PDB file of C-alpha atoms in Angstrom:
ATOM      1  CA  UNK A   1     192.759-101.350  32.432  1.00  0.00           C
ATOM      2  CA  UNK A   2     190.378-101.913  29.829  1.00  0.00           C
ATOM      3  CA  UNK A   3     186.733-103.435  30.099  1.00  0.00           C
ATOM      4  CA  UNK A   4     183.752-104.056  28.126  1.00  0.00           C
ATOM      5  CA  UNK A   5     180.099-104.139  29.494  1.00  0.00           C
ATOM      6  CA  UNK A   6     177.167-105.734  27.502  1.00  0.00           C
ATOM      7  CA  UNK A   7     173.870-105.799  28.740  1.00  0.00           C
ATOM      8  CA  UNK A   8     171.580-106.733  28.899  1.00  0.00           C
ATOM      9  CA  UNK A   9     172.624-110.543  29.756  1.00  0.00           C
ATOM     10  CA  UNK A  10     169.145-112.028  28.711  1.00  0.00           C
ATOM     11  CA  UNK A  11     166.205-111.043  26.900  1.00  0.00           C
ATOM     12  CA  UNK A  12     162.828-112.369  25.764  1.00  0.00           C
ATOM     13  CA  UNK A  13     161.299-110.298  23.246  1.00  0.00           C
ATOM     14  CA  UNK A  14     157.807-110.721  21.683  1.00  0.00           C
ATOM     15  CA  UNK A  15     158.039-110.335  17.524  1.00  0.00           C
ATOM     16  CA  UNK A  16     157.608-106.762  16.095  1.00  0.00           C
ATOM     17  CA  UNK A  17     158.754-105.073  19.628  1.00  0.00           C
ATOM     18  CA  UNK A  18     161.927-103.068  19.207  1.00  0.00           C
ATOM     19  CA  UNK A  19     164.911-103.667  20.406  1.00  0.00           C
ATOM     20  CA  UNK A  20     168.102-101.473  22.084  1.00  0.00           C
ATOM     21  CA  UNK A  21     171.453-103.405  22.869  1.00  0.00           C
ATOM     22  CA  UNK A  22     174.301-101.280  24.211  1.00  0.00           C
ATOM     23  CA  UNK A  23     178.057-101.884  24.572  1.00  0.00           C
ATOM     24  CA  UNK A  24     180.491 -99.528  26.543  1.00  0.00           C
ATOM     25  CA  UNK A  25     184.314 -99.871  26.583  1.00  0.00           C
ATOM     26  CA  UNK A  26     186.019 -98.471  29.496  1.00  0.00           C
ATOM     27  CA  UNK A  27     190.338 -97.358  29.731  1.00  0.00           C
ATOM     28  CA  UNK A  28     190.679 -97.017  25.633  1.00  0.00           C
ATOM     29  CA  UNK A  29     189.835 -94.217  23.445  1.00  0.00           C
ATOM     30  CA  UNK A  30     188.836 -94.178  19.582  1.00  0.00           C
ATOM     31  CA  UNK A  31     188.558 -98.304  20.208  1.00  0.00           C
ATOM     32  CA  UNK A  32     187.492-100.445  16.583  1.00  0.00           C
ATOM     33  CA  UNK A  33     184.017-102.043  18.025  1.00  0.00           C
ATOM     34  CA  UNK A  34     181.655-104.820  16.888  1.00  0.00           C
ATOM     35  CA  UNK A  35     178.990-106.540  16.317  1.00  0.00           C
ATOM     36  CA  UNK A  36     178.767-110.328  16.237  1.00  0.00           C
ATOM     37  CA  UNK A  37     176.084-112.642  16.300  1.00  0.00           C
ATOM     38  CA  UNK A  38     175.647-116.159  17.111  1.00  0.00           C
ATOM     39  CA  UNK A  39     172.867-118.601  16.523  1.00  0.00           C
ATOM     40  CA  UNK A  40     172.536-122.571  17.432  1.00  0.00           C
ATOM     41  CA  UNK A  41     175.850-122.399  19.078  1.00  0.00           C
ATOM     42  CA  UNK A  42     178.463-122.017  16.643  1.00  0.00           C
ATOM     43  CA  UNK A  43     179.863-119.783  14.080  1.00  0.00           C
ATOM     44  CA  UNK A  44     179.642-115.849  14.789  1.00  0.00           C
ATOM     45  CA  UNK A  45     178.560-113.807  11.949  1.00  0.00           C
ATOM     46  CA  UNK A  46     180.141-110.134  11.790  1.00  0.00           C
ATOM     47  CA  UNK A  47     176.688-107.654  12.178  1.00  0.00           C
ATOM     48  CA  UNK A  48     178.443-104.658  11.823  1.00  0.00           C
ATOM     49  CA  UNK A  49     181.523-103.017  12.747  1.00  0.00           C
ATOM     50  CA  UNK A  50     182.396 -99.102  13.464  1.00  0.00           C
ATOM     51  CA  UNK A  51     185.708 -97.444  13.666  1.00  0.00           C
ATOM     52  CA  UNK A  52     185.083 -93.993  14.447  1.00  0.00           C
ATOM     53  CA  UNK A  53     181.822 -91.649  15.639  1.00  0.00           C
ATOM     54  CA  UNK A  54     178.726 -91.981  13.823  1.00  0.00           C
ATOM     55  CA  UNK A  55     180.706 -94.617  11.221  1.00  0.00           C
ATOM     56  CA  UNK A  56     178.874 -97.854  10.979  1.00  0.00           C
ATOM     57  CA  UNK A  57     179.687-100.684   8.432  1.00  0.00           C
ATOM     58  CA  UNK A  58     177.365-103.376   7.804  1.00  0.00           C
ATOM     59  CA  UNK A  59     178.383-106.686   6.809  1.00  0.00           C
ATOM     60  CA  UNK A  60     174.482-108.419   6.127  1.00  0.00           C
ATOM     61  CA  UNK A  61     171.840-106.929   4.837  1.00  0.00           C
ATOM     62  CA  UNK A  62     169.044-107.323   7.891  1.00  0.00           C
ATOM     63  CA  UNK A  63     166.513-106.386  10.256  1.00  0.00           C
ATOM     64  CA  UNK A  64     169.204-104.751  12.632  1.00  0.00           C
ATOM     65  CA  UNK A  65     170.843-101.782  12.749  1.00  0.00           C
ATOM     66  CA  UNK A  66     173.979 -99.676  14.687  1.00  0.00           C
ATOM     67  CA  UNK A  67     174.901 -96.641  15.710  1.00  0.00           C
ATOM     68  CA  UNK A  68     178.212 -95.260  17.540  1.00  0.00           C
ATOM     69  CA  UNK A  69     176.948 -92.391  19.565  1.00  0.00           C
ATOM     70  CA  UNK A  70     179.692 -91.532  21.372  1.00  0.00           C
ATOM     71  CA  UNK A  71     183.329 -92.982  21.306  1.00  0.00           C
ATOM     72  CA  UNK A  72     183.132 -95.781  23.618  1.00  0.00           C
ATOM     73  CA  UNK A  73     179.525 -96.916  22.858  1.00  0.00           C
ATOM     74  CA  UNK A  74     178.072 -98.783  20.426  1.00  0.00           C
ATOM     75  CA  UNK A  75     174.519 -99.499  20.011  1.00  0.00           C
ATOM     76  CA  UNK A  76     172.379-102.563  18.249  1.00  0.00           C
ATOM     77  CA  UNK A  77     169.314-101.255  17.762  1.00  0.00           C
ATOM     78  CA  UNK A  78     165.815-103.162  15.915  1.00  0.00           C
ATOM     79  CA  UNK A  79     162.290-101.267  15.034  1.00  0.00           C
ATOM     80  CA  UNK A  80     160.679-104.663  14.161  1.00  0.00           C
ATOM     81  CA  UNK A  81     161.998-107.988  16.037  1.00  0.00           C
ATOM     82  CA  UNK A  82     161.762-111.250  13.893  1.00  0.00           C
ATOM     83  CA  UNK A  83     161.756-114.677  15.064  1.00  0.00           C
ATOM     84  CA  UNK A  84     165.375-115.391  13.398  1.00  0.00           C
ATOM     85  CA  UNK A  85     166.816-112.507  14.947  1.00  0.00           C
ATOM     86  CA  UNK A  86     167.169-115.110  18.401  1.00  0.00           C
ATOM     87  CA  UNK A  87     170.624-115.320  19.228  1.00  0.00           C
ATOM     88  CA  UNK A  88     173.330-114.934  21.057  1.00  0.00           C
ATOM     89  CA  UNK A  89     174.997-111.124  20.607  1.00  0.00           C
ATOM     90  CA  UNK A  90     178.534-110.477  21.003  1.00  0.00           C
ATOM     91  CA  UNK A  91     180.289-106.983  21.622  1.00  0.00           C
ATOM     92  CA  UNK A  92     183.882-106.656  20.846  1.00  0.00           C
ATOM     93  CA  UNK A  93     186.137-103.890  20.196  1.00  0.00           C
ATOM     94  CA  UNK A  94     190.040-103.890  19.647  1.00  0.00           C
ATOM     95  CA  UNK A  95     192.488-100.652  20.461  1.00  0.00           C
ATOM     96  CA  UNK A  96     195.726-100.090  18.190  1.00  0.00           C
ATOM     97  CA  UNK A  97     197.883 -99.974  20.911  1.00  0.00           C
ATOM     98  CA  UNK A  98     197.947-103.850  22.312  1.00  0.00           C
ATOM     99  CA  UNK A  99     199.987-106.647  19.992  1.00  0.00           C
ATOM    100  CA  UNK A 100     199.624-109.145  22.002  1.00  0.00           C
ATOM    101  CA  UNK A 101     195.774-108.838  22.939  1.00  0.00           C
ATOM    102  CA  UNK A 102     193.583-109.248  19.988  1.00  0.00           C
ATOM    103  CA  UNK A 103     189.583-108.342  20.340  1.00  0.00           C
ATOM    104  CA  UNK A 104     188.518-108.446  23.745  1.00  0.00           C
ATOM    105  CA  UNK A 105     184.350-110.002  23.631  1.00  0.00           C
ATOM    106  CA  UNK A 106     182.055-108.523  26.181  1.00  0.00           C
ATOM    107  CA  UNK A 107     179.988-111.418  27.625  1.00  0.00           C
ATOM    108  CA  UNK A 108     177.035-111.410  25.325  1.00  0.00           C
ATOM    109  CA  UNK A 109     173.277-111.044  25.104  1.00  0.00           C
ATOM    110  CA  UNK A 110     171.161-113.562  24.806  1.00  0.00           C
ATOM    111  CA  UNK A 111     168.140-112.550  23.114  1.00  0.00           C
ATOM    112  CA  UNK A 112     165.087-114.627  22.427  1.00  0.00           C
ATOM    113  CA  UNK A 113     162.403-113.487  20.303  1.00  0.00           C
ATOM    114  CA  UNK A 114     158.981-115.021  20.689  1.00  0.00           C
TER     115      UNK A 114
ATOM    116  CA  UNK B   1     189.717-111.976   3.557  1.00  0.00           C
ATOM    117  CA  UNK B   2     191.102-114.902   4.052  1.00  0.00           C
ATOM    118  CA  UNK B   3     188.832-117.750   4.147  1.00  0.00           C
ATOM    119  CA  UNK B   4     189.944-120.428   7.390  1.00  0.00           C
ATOM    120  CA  UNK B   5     189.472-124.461   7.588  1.00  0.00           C
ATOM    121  CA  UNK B   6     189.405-126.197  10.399  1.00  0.00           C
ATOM    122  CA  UNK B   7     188.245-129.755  11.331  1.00  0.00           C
ATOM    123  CA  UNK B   8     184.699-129.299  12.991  1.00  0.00           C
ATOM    124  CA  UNK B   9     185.804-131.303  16.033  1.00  0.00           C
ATOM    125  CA  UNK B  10     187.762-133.306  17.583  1.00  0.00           C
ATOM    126  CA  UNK B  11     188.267-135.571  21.140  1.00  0.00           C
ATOM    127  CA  UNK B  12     191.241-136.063  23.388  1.00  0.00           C
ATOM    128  CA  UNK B  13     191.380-137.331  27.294  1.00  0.00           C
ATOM    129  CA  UNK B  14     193.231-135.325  30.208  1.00  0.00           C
ATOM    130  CA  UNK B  15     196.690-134.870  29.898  1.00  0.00           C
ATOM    131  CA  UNK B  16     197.204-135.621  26.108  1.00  0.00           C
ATOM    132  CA  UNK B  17     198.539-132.684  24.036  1.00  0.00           C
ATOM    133  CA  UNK B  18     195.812-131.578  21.587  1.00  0.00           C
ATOM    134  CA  UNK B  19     197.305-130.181  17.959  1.00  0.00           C
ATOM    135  CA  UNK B  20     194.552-128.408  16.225  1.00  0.00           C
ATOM    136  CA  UNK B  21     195.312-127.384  12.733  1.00  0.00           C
ATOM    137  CA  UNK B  22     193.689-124.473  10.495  1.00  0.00           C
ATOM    138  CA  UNK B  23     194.714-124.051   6.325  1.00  0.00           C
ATOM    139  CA  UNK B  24     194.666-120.471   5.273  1.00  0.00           C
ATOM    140  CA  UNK B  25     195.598-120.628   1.707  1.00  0.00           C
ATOM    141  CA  UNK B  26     194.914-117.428   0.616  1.00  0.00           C
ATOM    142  CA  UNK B  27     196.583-115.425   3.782  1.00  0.00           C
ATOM    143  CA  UNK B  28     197.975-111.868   3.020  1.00  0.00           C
ATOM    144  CA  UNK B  29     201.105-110.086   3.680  1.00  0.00           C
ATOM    145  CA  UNK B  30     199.888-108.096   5.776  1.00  0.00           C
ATOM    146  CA  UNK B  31     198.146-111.047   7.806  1.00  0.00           C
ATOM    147  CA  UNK B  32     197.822-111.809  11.719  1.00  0.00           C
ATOM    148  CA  UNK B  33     196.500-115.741  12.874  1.00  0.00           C
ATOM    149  CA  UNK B  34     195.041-115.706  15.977  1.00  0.00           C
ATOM    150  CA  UNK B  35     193.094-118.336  17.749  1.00  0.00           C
ATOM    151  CA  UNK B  36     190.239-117.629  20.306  1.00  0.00           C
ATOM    152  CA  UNK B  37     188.352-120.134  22.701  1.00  0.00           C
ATOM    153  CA  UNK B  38     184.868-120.344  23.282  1.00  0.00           C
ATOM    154  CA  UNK B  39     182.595-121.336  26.325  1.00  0.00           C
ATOM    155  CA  UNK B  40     178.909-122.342  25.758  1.00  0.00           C
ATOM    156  CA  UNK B  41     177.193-118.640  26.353  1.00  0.00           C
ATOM    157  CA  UNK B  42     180.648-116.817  27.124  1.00  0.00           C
ATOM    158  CA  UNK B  43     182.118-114.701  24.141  1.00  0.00           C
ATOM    159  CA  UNK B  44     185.444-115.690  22.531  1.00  0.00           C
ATOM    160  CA  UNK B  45     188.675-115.021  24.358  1.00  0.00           C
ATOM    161  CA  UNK B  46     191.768-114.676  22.950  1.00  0.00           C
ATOM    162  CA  UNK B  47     194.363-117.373  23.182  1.00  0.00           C
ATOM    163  CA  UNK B  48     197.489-116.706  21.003  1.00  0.00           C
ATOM    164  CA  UNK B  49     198.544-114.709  17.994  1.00  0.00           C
ATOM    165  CA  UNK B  50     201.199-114.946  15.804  1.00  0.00           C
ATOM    166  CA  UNK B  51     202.393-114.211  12.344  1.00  0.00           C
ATOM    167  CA  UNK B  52     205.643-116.450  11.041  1.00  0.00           C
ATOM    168  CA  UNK B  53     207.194-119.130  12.837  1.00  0.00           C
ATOM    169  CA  UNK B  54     206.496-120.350  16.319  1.00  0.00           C
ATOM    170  CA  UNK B  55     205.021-117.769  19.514  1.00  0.00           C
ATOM    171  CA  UNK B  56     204.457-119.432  22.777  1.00  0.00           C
ATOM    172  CA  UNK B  57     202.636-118.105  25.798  1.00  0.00           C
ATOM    173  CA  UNK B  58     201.791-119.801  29.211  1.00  0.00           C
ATOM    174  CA  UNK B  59     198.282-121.485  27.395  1.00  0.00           C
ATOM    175  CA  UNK B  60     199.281-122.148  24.296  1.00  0.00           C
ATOM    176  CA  UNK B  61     201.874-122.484  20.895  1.00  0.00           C
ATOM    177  CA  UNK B  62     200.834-121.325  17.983  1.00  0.00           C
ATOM    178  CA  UNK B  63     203.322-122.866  14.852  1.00  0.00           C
ATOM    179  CA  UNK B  64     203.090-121.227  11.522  1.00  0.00           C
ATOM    180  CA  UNK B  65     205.303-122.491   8.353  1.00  0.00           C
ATOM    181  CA  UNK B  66     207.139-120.251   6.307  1.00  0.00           C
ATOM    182  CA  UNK B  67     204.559-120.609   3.854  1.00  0.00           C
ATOM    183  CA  UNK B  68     202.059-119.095   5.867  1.00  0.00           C
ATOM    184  CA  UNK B  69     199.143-121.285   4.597  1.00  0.00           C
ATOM    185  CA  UNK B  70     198.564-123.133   7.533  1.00  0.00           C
ATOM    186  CA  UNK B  71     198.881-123.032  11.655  1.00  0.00           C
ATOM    187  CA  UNK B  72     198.616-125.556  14.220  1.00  0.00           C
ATOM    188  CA  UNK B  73     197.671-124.254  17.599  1.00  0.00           C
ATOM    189  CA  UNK B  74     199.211-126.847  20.160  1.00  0.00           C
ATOM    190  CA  UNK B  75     197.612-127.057  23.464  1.00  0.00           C
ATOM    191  CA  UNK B  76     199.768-128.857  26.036  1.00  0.00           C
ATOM    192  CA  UNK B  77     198.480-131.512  28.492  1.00  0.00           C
ATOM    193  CA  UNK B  78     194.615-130.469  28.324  1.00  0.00           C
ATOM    194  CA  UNK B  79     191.938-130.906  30.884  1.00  0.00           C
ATOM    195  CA  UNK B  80     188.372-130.877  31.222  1.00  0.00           C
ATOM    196  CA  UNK B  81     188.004-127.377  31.199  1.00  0.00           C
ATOM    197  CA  UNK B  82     189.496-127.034  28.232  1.00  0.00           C
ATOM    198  CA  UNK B  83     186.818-128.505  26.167  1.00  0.00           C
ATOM    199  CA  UNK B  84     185.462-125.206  24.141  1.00  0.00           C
ATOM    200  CA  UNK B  85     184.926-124.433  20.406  1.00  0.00           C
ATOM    201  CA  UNK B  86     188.511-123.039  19.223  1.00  0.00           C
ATOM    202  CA  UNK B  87     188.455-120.523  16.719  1.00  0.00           C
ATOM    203  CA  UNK B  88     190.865-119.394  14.060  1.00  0.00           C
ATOM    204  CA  UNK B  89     191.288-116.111  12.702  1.00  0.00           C
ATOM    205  CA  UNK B  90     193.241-114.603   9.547  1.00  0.00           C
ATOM    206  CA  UNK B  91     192.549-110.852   9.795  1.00  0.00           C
ATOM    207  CA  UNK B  92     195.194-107.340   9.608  1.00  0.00           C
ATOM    208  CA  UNK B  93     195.995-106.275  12.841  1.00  0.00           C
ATOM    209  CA  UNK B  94     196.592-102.761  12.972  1.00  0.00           C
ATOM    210  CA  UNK B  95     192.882-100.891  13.489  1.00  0.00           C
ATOM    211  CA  UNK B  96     193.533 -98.878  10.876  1.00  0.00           C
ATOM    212  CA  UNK B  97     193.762-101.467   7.538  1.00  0.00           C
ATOM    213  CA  UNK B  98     190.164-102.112   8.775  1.00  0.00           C
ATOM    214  CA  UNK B  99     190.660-105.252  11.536  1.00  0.00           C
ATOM    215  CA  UNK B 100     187.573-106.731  11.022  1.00  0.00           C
ATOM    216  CA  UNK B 101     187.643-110.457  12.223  1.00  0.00           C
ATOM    217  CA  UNK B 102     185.519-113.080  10.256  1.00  0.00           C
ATOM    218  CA  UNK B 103     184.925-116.534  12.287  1.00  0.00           C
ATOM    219  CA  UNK B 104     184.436-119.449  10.973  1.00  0.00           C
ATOM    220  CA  UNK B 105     182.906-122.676  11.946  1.00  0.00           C
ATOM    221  CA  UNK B 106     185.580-123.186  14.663  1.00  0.00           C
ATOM    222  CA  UNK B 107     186.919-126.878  16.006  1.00  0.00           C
ATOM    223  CA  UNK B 108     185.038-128.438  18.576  1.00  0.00           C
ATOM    224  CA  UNK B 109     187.670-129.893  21.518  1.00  0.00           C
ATOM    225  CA  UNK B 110     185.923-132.372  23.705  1.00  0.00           C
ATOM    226  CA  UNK B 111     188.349-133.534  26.603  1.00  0.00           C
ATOM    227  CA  UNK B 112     187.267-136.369  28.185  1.00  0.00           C
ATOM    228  CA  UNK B 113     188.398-138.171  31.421  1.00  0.00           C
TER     229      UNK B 113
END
């Protein structure tokens, strides 16, 4: 079956470290995968979203970028934290092959830059 | 895209049905709906998708006109632990038009005793 690991599941961050989030996908090959973000509790913004190796879109122009290393991992990566980069950060990826199924969400990381 | 509206929330007690409706004027053709629940600090999880008519699984219905600009996603005799943000979603399914979801706001559901 398939499964999606995030980690990691919190993180404090002081402002202008970097930053590495990864996101694996397990039981699918060539998966669509994603980026979300989530501040104050409500309404995810689309980061970025990658359908193939080394293809990145981005959907806001900001201090965060991605990268798609190898099929089944995708990568949020930051040279410079800000402040109102705090949020909540949400993996998802969606296979071809599943009607009924939609995007499956990894459990997030909550990231807290101080 | 499509662009989604939703009511930003609403309030029902245990064992009422709870009828949440989303307007999707500008839907396409080639168009899935899909509606996704949210726990504080859990990511979304998928609920029910359909494209025309009605599709009913053991959570939820999901009703679409033949019109296509709206959906009402019907959740029978809630409880407690049903209060989450609901999302709805207008978006092409197969991966390869694209498939990129856009969220909006999202309703609100508080279930109370």
């Amino acid at each position: 079956s398939q499964t999606i690991h995030q980690w990691p599941a919190t993180l404090v961050q002081p402002v202008g470290s970097p930053l590495s989030l990864e996101c694996t996908v397990e039981g699918t090959s060539n998966p669509n995968l994603y980026w979300y973000r989530q501040a104050a509790g409500r309404g995810l913004q689309l980061l970025f979203y990658s359908v193939g190796i080394g293809q990145i879109s981005s959907e806001v122009p900001q201090n965060l970028s991605a990268s798609r290393p190898q099929d089944r991992q995708f990568i949020l990566s930051s040279k410079k934290l800000l402040l109102s980069d705090s949020g909540f950060y949400l993996c998802a990826w969606r296979a071809g092959d599943r009607e009924s199924d939609g995007y499956t969400f990894g459990s997030g990381t909550r990231l807290t830059v101080v | 895209l499509a662009k989604t509206t939703q009511p930003i929330s609403m309030d029902s007690y245990e064992g009422q049905e709870v009828n949440i409706t989303c307007s999707h004027n500008n839907i396409a053709t080639n168009d899935y709906i899909t509606w996704y629940q949210q726990f504080p600090s859990q990511g979304p999880r998928f609920i029910i998708q359909g494209y025309k008519t009605k599709v009913t699984n053991e959570v939820a219905s999901l009703f679409i006109p033949a019109d296509r600009k709206s959906s009402t996603l019907s959740l029978p005799r809630v409880s407690l632990s049903d209060t989450a943000v609901y999302y709805c979603l207008v978006g092409p399914y197969f991966y390869n038009q694209g498939g990129k979801l856009i969220f909006g706001q999202g309703t609100e559901l508080s279930v109370k005793p």
